[in-house]
Short mmCIF file of C-alpha atoms in Angstrom, two decimals:
data_model
loop_
_atom_site.label_atom_id
_atom_site.label_comp_id
_atom_site.label_asym_id
_atom_site.label_seq_id
_atom_site.Cartn_x
_atom_site.Cartn_y
_atom_site.Cartn_z
CA MET A 183 -0.03 -0.03 0.00
CA PRO A 184 1.63 3.41 -0.90
CA GLU A 185 2.73 5.67 1.67
CA PRO A 186 -0.21 7.87 2.90
CA PRO A 187 0.01 11.66 3.32
CA ALA A 188 1.48 13.00 6.54
CA PRO A 189 -0.47 12.15 9.64
CA PHE A 190 -3.88 14.07 9.49
CA ASP A 191 -2.75 16.56 7.01
CA ARG A 192 -5.70 17.97 5.18
CA PRO A 193 -6.88 15.10 2.73
CA ARG A 194 -6.12 16.04 -0.79
CA SER A 195 -8.51 17.23 -3.21
CA PRO A 196 -11.13 14.83 -4.53
CA GLU A 197 -9.19 12.52 -7.05
CA PRO A 198 -9.52 8.84 -7.20
CA ALA A 199 -7.80 7.25 -4.19
CA GLU A 200 -4.61 5.38 -4.72
CA PRO A 201 -4.14 3.37 -1.49
CA LEU A 202 -6.78 0.82 -2.26
CA GLU A 203 -7.85 -0.80 -5.57
CA LYS A 204 -11.02 -0.31 -7.31
CA PRO A 205 -13.53 -2.79 -5.84
CA ARG A 206 -15.37 -5.58 -7.91
CA SER A 207 -18.99 -4.88 -8.78
CA PRO A 208 -21.02 -6.31 -5.96
CA GLU A 209 -22.94 -9.41 -6.20
CA PRO A 210 -26.77 -8.77 -5.54
CA PRO A 211 -25.27 -8.25 -2.20
CA VAL A 212 -25.89 -9.56 1.14
CA SER A 213 -27.65 -6.91 2.66
CA ARG A 214 -30.08 -2.11 5.56
CA GLN A 215 -26.08 1.15 7.06
CA ALA A 216 -24.13 8.29 9.78
CA PRO A 217 -23.75 11.52 11.26
CA PRO A 218 -20.52 11.33 10.60
CA LEU A 219 -20.97 7.37 10.37
CA PRO A 220 -23.20 4.35 10.29
CA GLU A 221 -26.92 4.64 11.20
CA PRO A 222 -29.30 1.84 12.30
CA GLY A 223 -30.39 -0.66 9.74
CA PRO A 224 -33.79 -0.28 8.16
CA SER A 225 -36.90 -2.05 8.69
CA GLY A 226 -35.56 -3.82 5.79
CA PRO A 227 -32.06 -4.05 4.43
CA GLU A 228 -28.94 -2.32 5.19
CA PRO A 229 -25.48 -2.97 3.78
CA GLN A 230 -23.56 -5.56 5.48
CA SER A 231 -20.54 -4.69 7.30
CA PRO A 232 -17.30 -6.38 6.10
CA ALA A 233 -17.51 -8.59 9.00
CA GLN A 234 -20.57 -10.21 7.76
CA ARG A 235 -19.24 -11.01 4.23
CA PHE A 236 -15.77 -12.02 4.76
CA ASP A 237 -13.68 -13.94 7.05
CA PRO A 238 -10.75 -12.42 8.56
CA THR A 239 -7.66 -12.41 6.27
CA PRO A 240 -5.61 -15.59 7.18
CA GLN A 241 -2.44 -13.63 7.18
CA ALA A 242 -2.88 -10.47 8.44
CA SER A 243 -0.68 -7.31 7.50
CA PRO A 244 1.47 -5.76 10.44
CA ASP A 245 -0.94 -2.73 10.49
CA ALA A 246 -3.92 -5.09 10.89
CA VAL A 247 -2.38 -6.96 13.72
CA LEU A 248 -1.59 -3.75 15.57
CA ILE A 249 -5.07 -2.25 14.93
CA ARG A 250 -6.86 -5.38 16.21
CA ARG A 251 -4.58 -5.63 19.27
CA THR A 252 -5.57 -2.03 19.96
CA MET A 253 -9.33 -2.86 19.51
CA ALA A 254 -9.05 -5.83 21.95
CA GLU A 255 -7.33 -3.62 24.48
CA VAL A 256 -10.05 -0.99 24.36
CA GLY A 257 -12.96 -3.40 24.03
CA PRO A 258 -13.72 -3.74 27.86
CA VAL A 259 -13.96 0.05 28.12
CA ALA A 260 -15.61 0.94 24.79
CA ASP A 261 -18.10 3.22 26.49
CA LYS A 262 -15.29 5.34 27.96
CA VAL A 263 -13.41 5.53 24.75
CA THR A 264 -16.26 6.62 22.96
CA SER A 265 -17.49 9.41 25.50
CA TYR A 266 -13.83 10.50 25.60
CA PHE A 267 -13.63 10.66 21.79
CA TYR A 268 -16.74 12.97 21.59
CA ALA A 269 -15.52 15.22 24.36
CA LEU A 270 -12.10 15.63 22.48
CA LEU A 271 -13.98 16.41 19.26
CA PHE A 272 -16.35 18.89 20.43
CA VAL A 273 -13.88 20.73 22.90
CA ARG A 274 -11.16 20.99 20.21
CA HIS A 275 -13.45 21.53 17.27
CA PRO A 276 -16.79 23.08 18.42
CA ASP A 277 -17.72 24.08 15.00
CA LEU A 278 -18.37 20.39 14.18
CA ARG A 279 -21.02 20.07 17.08
CA PRO A 280 -23.83 21.35 14.67
CA LEU A 281 -23.31 18.27 12.33
CA PHE A 282 -24.65 16.18 15.17
CA PRO A 283 -28.09 15.67 16.79
CA ALA A 284 -28.82 17.62 19.73
CA ALA A 285 -29.22 14.49 21.77
CA MET A 286 -26.29 12.02 21.30
CA ASP A 287 -27.47 9.02 23.17
CA THR A 288 -28.04 6.91 19.95
CA GLN A 289 -25.39 8.68 17.88
CA ARG A 290 -22.51 8.07 20.49
CA ASP A 291 -21.63 4.72 19.36
CA ARG A 292 -21.80 5.10 15.66
CA LEU A 293 -19.12 7.27 14.60
CA LEU A 294 -16.45 5.42 16.59
CA LYS A 295 -17.91 1.91 15.68
CA ALA A 296 -17.60 2.72 11.99
CA LEU A 297 -14.20 3.83 12.18
CA LEU A 298 -13.22 0.78 14.28
CA THR A 299 -15.08 -1.58 11.82
CA ALA A 300 -13.39 -0.08 8.86
CA ALA A 301 -9.98 -0.17 10.42
CA GLU A 302 -10.34 -3.71 11.68
CA HIS A 303 -10.97 -4.86 8.10
CA ILE A 304 -8.18 -2.80 6.53
CA ASP A 305 -6.86 -6.00 4.70
CA ASN A 306 -10.24 -6.76 3.09
CA THR A 307 -9.69 -4.27 0.22
CA PRO A 308 -12.57 -4.96 -2.27
CA VAL A 309 -15.19 -5.20 0.61
CA LEU A 310 -13.71 -2.33 2.67
CA VAL A 311 -13.88 0.00 -0.39
CA ASP A 312 -17.43 -0.76 -1.03
CA TYR A 313 -18.33 -0.15 2.79
CA LEU A 314 -16.35 3.12 2.87
CA GLN A 315 -17.70 4.58 -0.29
CA ASN A 316 -21.28 3.82 0.86
CA LEU A 317 -20.49 5.82 3.95
CA GLY A 318 -18.84 8.53 2.21
CA ARG A 319 -21.91 9.12 0.00
CA GLY A 320 -24.18 8.86 3.09
CA HIS A 321 -22.50 11.29 4.78
CA ARG A 322 -23.04 14.35 2.44
CA LYS A 323 -26.59 14.57 3.98
CA TYR A 324 -24.84 15.67 7.35
CA GLY A 325 -22.77 18.41 5.56
CA THR A 326 -19.53 16.61 6.16
CA ARG A 327 -16.72 18.06 4.16
CA PRO A 328 -13.19 16.75 3.44
CA GLU A 329 -11.76 19.37 5.99
CA HIS A 330 -13.67 17.63 8.75
CA TYR A 331 -11.91 14.31 8.46
CA PRO A 332 -8.49 15.29 9.96
CA ALA A 333 -10.14 16.59 13.22
CA VAL A 334 -12.04 13.26 13.60
CA GLY A 335 -8.65 11.36 13.19
CA GLU A 336 -6.94 13.59 15.67
CA CYS A 337 -9.51 12.89 18.17
CA LEU A 338 -9.64 9.11 17.51
CA ILE A 339 -5.83 8.74 18.00
CA GLY A 340 -6.20 10.72 21.17
CA SER A 341 -8.90 8.50 22.62
CA LEU A 342 -7.26 5.25 21.54
CA SER A 343 -3.92 6.33 22.82
CA ARG A 344 -5.36 7.18 26.18
CA PHE A 345 -7.29 3.97 26.72
CA ALA A 346 -4.74 1.59 25.17
CA SER A 347 -1.65 3.37 26.87
CA ALA A 348 -0.42 -0.11 28.04
CA ILE A 349 0.14 -1.29 24.58
CA TRP A 350 0.43 2.01 22.62
CA ASP A 351 3.66 2.94 20.91
CA ALA A 352 4.77 4.91 17.89
CA GLU A 353 4.55 1.82 15.84
CA THR A 354 0.79 1.30 16.80
CA GLU A 355 0.13 5.10 16.22
CA ALA A 356 1.63 4.84 12.77
CA ALA A 357 -0.41 2.05 11.93
CA TRP A 358 -3.63 3.93 12.79
CA VAL A 359 -2.63 6.92 10.90
CA ARG A 360 -2.21 4.93 7.86
CA ALA A 361 -5.25 3.16 8.26
CA TYR A 362 -7.43 6.32 9.06
CA THR A 363 -5.61 8.30 6.20
CA THR A 364 -6.79 5.45 3.84
CA ILE A 365 -10.26 5.30 5.21
CA SER A 366 -10.92 9.17 4.99
CA GLN A 367 -9.59 9.47 1.61
CA VAL A 368 -11.84 6.65 0.23
CA MET A 369 -14.74 8.36 1.76
CA ILE A 370 -13.71 11.78 0.63
CA ASP A 371 -13.48 10.49 -3.02
CA ALA A 372 -16.71 8.63 -3.09
CA ALA A 373 -18.61 11.77 -1.76
CA ALA A 374 -16.89 13.76 -4.55
CA ALA A 375 -17.97 11.57 -7.18
CA ASP A 376 -21.48 11.28 -5.80
CA GLU A 377 -21.78 15.04 -5.71
CA LEU A 378 -21.50 15.19 -9.54
CA ARG A 379 -24.54 12.96 -10.17
CA ALA A 380 -27.02 13.18 -7.14
CA PRO A 381 -28.26 15.73 -4.45
CA ALA A 382 -26.99 15.26 -0.90
CA TRP A 383 -30.79 14.75 0.00
CA TRP A 384 -34.08 14.88 -1.40
CA TYR A 385 -37.20 16.69 -0.05
CA ALA A 386 -40.42 14.58 -0.13
CA GLU A 387 -43.97 15.41 0.66
CA VAL A 388 -46.24 13.09 2.48
CA VAL A 389 -48.94 12.15 0.23
CA ALA A 390 -50.67 9.32 2.26
CA HIS A 391 -50.64 8.25 5.74
CA ASP A 392 -52.29 4.66 6.13
CA LEU A 393 -52.59 3.64 10.00
CA ARG A 394 -52.82 -0.23 9.73
CA THR A 395 -52.59 -1.06 13.39
CA PRO A 396 -52.21 1.40 16.60
CA ASP A 397 -48.47 1.27 16.07
CA ILE A 398 -47.92 0.69 12.33
CA ALA A 399 -48.28 3.06 9.35
CA VAL A 400 -47.53 2.95 5.77
CA ILE A 401 -46.48 6.17 4.61
CA THR A 402 -46.30 7.21 0.90
CA VAL A 403 -44.28 10.19 -0.04
CA ARG A 404 -43.53 12.06 -3.19
CA PRO A 405 -39.89 13.25 -3.76
CA ASP A 406 -39.22 16.80 -4.96
CA GLN A 407 -37.14 15.18 -8.09
CA PRO A 408 -36.56 11.77 -9.52
CA TYR A 409 -35.34 9.37 -6.98
CA PRO A 410 -33.67 6.40 -8.36
CA PHE A 411 -33.41 2.99 -6.30
CA LEU A 412 -33.61 -0.80 -6.61
CA ALA A 413 -36.21 -3.05 -4.99
CA GLY A 414 -34.81 -4.35 -1.66
CA GLN A 415 -32.81 -1.07 -0.95
CA TYR A 416 -33.42 1.46 1.90
CA THR A 417 -32.91 5.05 2.66
CA SER A 418 -32.35 7.36 5.64
CA LEU A 419 -35.04 9.48 6.66
CA GLU A 420 -35.24 12.80 8.63
CA THR A 421 -38.52 14.30 10.07
CA PRO A 422 -39.11 18.08 10.47
CA TRP A 423 -39.60 17.60 14.39
CA TRP A 424 -36.14 15.92 14.95
CA PRO A 425 -33.62 17.79 12.98
CA ARG A 426 -30.30 15.82 12.18
CA ILE A 427 -31.73 12.44 13.36
CA TRP A 428 -31.79 10.06 10.63
CA ARG A 429 -33.10 6.52 10.54
CA HIS A 430 -33.06 3.87 7.91
CA TYR A 431 -36.31 2.56 6.36
CA SER A 432 -36.79 0.08 3.52
CA PHE A 433 -38.68 0.82 0.45
CA ALA A 434 -41.97 -1.02 0.59
CA SER A 435 -42.46 -1.43 -3.23
CA ALA A 436 -40.39 -1.63 -6.34
CA PRO A 437 -39.85 1.49 -8.34
CA ARG A 438 -43.20 3.04 -9.57
CA SER A 439 -44.04 4.77 -12.77
CA ASP A 440 -45.54 7.67 -10.62
CA GLY A 441 -42.36 8.01 -8.61
CA LEU A 442 -44.02 7.76 -5.30
CA LEU A 443 -42.20 5.97 -2.41
CA SER A 444 -43.75 4.08 0.51
CA PHE A 445 -42.36 2.95 3.92
CA HIS A 446 -43.62 0.65 6.57
CA VAL A 447 -42.92 2.24 9.97
CA LYS A 448 -43.56 0.76 13.49
CA ALA A 449 -43.64 3.15 16.48
CA VAL A 450 -41.33 1.75 19.17
CA PRO A 451 -41.13 2.92 22.82
CA ALA A 452 -38.91 6.06 22.96
CA GLY A 453 -38.44 5.88 19.17
CA TRP A 454 -38.33 9.57 18.26
CA VAL A 455 -38.39 9.11 14.47
CA SER A 456 -40.63 6.38 14.30
CA ASN A 457 -43.26 7.69 16.75
CA ALA A 458 -43.25 10.98 14.76
CA LEU A 459 -43.75 9.33 11.65
CA VAL A 460 -46.71 7.03 13.03
CA HIS A 461 -48.49 9.35 15.28
CA ARG A 462 -47.65 12.87 14.05
CA ALA A 463 -46.90 12.98 10.44
CA ARG A 464 -49.89 13.71 7.94
CA PRO A 465 -50.28 14.43 4.29
CA GLY A 466 -48.50 17.81 3.40
CA ASP A 467 -45.74 17.37 5.86
CA ILE A 468 -42.28 17.43 4.36
CA ILE A 469 -39.44 15.11 5.24
CA ARG A 470 -35.96 14.65 3.93
CA LEU A 471 -34.36 11.47 2.30
CA GLY A 472 -30.84 10.38 2.08
CA PRO A 473 -29.58 8.46 -0.82
CA PRO A 474 -30.69 4.91 -1.65
CA ALA A 475 -28.26 2.16 -0.02
CA GLY A 476 -28.19 -1.41 0.57
CA SER A 477 -27.50 -4.41 -1.76
CA MET A 478 -30.25 -7.10 -0.71
CA THR A 479 -31.32 -6.84 -4.40
CA VAL A 480 -32.47 -9.53 -6.95
CA ASP A 481 -29.90 -11.03 -9.44
CA HIS A 482 -31.88 -11.04 -12.73
CA THR A 483 -29.06 -12.78 -14.48
CA THR A 484 -29.99 -16.34 -12.66
CA ASP A 485 -33.00 -18.12 -12.63
CA SER A 486 -32.58 -19.37 -8.91
CA GLY A 487 -35.73 -19.46 -6.84
CA LEU A 488 -36.18 -16.75 -4.00
CA LEU A 489 -36.70 -17.83 -0.47
CA CYS A 490 -37.85 -14.68 1.55
CA LEU A 491 -38.38 -14.45 5.38
CA GLY A 492 -40.03 -11.43 6.57
CA GLY A 493 -40.66 -10.65 10.22
CA GLY A 494 -42.92 -7.66 11.17
CA THR A 495 -42.32 -4.43 9.21
CA GLY A 496 -39.41 -6.59 7.46
CA ILE A 497 -42.05 -7.78 4.99
CA ALA A 498 -41.68 -4.28 3.19
CA PRO A 499 -38.66 -4.99 1.33
CA ILE A 500 -39.74 -8.64 0.63
CA LYS A 501 -42.77 -7.09 -1.00
CA ALA A 502 -40.66 -5.03 -3.13
CA LEU A 503 -38.67 -7.92 -4.37
CA VAL A 504 -41.66 -9.81 -5.18
CA GLU A 505 -42.80 -6.85 -7.19
CA ASP A 506 -39.40 -6.56 -8.92
CA VAL A 507 -39.57 -10.16 -10.05
CA ALA A 508 -43.14 -9.74 -11.36
CA GLU A 509 -41.92 -6.59 -13.30
CA HIS A 510 -39.11 -8.50 -15.02
CA GLY A 511 -41.74 -11.04 -16.30
CA GLU A 512 -39.85 -13.95 -14.66
CA ARG A 513 -41.53 -17.00 -13.61
CA ARG A 514 -38.85 -18.40 -11.15
CA PRO A 515 -40.33 -19.63 -7.94
CA VAL A 516 -40.61 -17.21 -4.90
CA GLU A 517 -41.54 -18.68 -1.51
CA VAL A 518 -42.43 -16.02 1.01
CA PHE A 519 -42.54 -16.80 4.88
CA TYR A 520 -44.19 -13.87 6.64
CA GLY A 521 -43.60 -14.11 10.49
CA ALA A 522 -45.52 -12.24 13.08
CA ARG A 523 -46.28 -12.74 16.94
CA THR A 524 -50.06 -12.54 16.42
CA ASP A 525 -52.54 -12.56 13.68
CA HIS A 526 -52.81 -8.84 14.46
CA ASP A 527 -49.37 -8.31 13.52
CA LEU A 528 -49.82 -9.51 10.04
CA TYR A 529 -50.77 -6.02 9.06
CA ASP A 530 -49.91 -6.50 5.36
CA ILE A 531 -51.24 -10.06 4.75
CA ASP A 532 -54.04 -8.93 2.39
CA THR A 533 -51.39 -7.26 0.01
CA MET A 534 -49.29 -10.29 -0.03
CA LEU A 535 -52.24 -12.57 -0.82
CA ARG A 536 -53.38 -10.42 -3.71
CA LEU A 537 -49.99 -10.70 -5.21
CA GLN A 538 -50.08 -14.59 -4.68
CA GLN A 539 -53.42 -14.61 -6.60
CA SER A 540 -51.87 -12.67 -9.41
CA HIS A 541 -48.66 -14.72 -9.95
CA PRO A 542 -48.80 -18.65 -9.77
CA TRP A 543 -44.93 -18.67 -9.16
CA LEU A 544 -45.43 -16.96 -5.82
CA ALA A 545 -46.40 -18.74 -2.53
CA VAL A 546 -47.10 -16.69 0.67
CA ARG A 547 -47.05 -18.66 4.05
CA PRO A 548 -48.00 -16.64 7.22
CA VAL A 549 -46.36 -18.01 10.29
CA VAL A 550 -47.84 -16.82 13.39
CA ASP A 551 -45.98 -17.69 16.59
CA GLN A 552 -48.80 -17.58 19.14
CA ARG A 553 -51.13 -19.76 17.05
CA ALA A 554 -48.72 -22.36 15.73
CA HIS A 555 -46.19 -22.07 18.73
CA LEU A 556 -43.50 -22.21 15.74
CA HIS A 557 -40.91 -19.52 14.99
CA LEU A 558 -40.31 -18.53 11.52
CA PRO A 559 -36.89 -20.38 11.00
CA ASP A 560 -38.48 -23.67 12.21
CA ALA A 561 -41.45 -23.27 9.76
CA VAL A 562 -39.15 -22.96 6.87
CA ARG A 563 -37.45 -26.37 7.86
CA GLU A 564 -40.74 -27.94 7.17
CA TYR A 565 -40.55 -26.98 3.60
CA GLY A 566 -37.82 -27.21 0.91
CA PRO A 567 -35.51 -28.52 -0.25
CA TRP A 568 -33.91 -25.00 -0.52
CA ASN A 569 -30.42 -25.84 -1.94
CA GLU A 570 -31.35 -24.26 -5.39
CA TYR A 571 -32.72 -21.11 -3.79
CA ASP A 572 -31.20 -17.64 -3.04
CA ALA A 573 -32.39 -16.55 0.43
CA TYR A 574 -33.64 -12.96 1.77
CA LEU A 575 -34.25 -12.33 5.38
CA SER A 576 -35.52 -9.00 6.70
CA GLY A 577 -36.81 -8.36 10.26
CA PRO A 578 -35.68 -8.22 13.89
CA PRO A 579 -31.99 -9.17 14.93
CA GLY A 580 -33.07 -12.39 16.62
CA MET A 581 -35.10 -13.63 13.38
CA ILE A 582 -32.08 -12.71 11.17
CA ARG A 583 -29.68 -14.78 13.48
CA SER A 584 -31.89 -17.87 13.78
CA GLY A 585 -32.93 -17.77 10.25
CA VAL A 586 -29.31 -17.65 8.80
CA ASP A 587 -28.44 -20.71 10.98
CA ALA A 588 -31.59 -22.54 9.81
CA LEU A 589 -30.90 -21.69 6.24
CA ARG A 590 -27.34 -22.88 6.38
CA ALA A 591 -28.46 -26.00 8.09
CA ALA A 592 -30.93 -26.51 5.15
CA GLY A 593 -28.02 -26.44 2.64
CA ILE A 594 -28.02 -22.86 1.33
CA PRO A 595 -24.51 -21.60 1.02
CA SER A 596 -23.56 -18.51 3.10
CA ASP A 597 -22.88 -16.52 -0.25
CA ARG A 598 -26.51 -17.08 -1.32
CA ILE A 599 -28.11 -15.88 2.02
CA ARG A 600 -28.71 -11.98 1.93
CA HIS A 601 -30.00 -9.98 4.96
CA ASP A 602 -29.82 -6.84 7.00
CA SER A 603 -27.05 -6.04 9.00
CA VAL A 604 -27.73 -7.55 12.39
CA GLU A 605 -25.45 -5.28 14.41
CA GLU A 606 -27.29 -2.10 13.01
CA LEU A 607 -30.71 -3.60 13.30
CA VAL A 608 -30.19 -3.59 17.08
CA ALA A 609 -30.61 0.06 16.97
CA ALA A 610 -33.22 0.29 14.23
CA GLY A 611 -36.61 1.55 14.83
CA ASP A 612 -35.97 4.71 16.73
#
């Protein structure tokens, strides 16, 4: 890897980054994910972090060894590391405070977590570049500029060196400087390229608000300009009531000729954005949308069947995938398992059954825990075989984890299982 610029010099102007090679075009990825860094995953897909798609490099580079050693050292005091990091950032660079939400409780873990995740996988070049480019593009909506990155790097080093003092030395610091320089430049370049082709955000007017249950709403919006996306992707969304607080939501339909977008939102306790959308938003309100993201999309170059598991509002991107297959005129088999705790939670079952009536290649199987005393992954085991299918999972973190285990046991290779980022889903729904 070429020598990086001097530690935390102002990054060079946006030209293609040299340190990392151009990534391969991603496969229809395995899936939902930041003021200045990652956000929670969507009600549906979110991009998978490098850790989910690649095993650690067998022979780690010297820098990777030092970086992982640091992370192991600070792991037990991660909360203190994060708090100290933000204290340094806001004291030394108070001009950056407006980029962050007023309340830092949810945000507090995200910036540092993203930096550490990227640094830990510094050896996984193709995946790392893809991950960082998504982050760089996503940061445009926060007003993040190239000149902000050195400040973040300086405070990252300051916090790590304080809490990893027992192992910190000049060699370790140099490894972190090289890693962060590479990370920041990839993100800067991606943002600069994106600026030439797309706005940092879109304004969108709420045109319909359908309260399906006391805590679930289907919200339809009209963007102020064309909004290109793929079925199975998600976006970040900001309401006028909570400025600078963005949350991920999956698109609940394939792209429509009228340009409208829809989302399924469940209000959760203390969820600022979700409660505002479900209980406060009305037609005529204006929200902001970030760029589309996520790779839980259909590979139309194959004729493999689709096995889809959707739990709760995770049915939203599954519905979009079904519509996408239908619009392509394919007759590949699509099996949808729609999981819920009670019949009442199957809020979109009528829509899914209508799709089933229209398309003979589609089978929809509701799985209600309280009625069948059977969890969604267990129900999937009763059907099959699934070894010729590509699998898609969207829903709560527990369902994703158990679903992946069940699908692997059923013979589906890991590289054909696509799902939301479990780590980020934990914070979803705010």
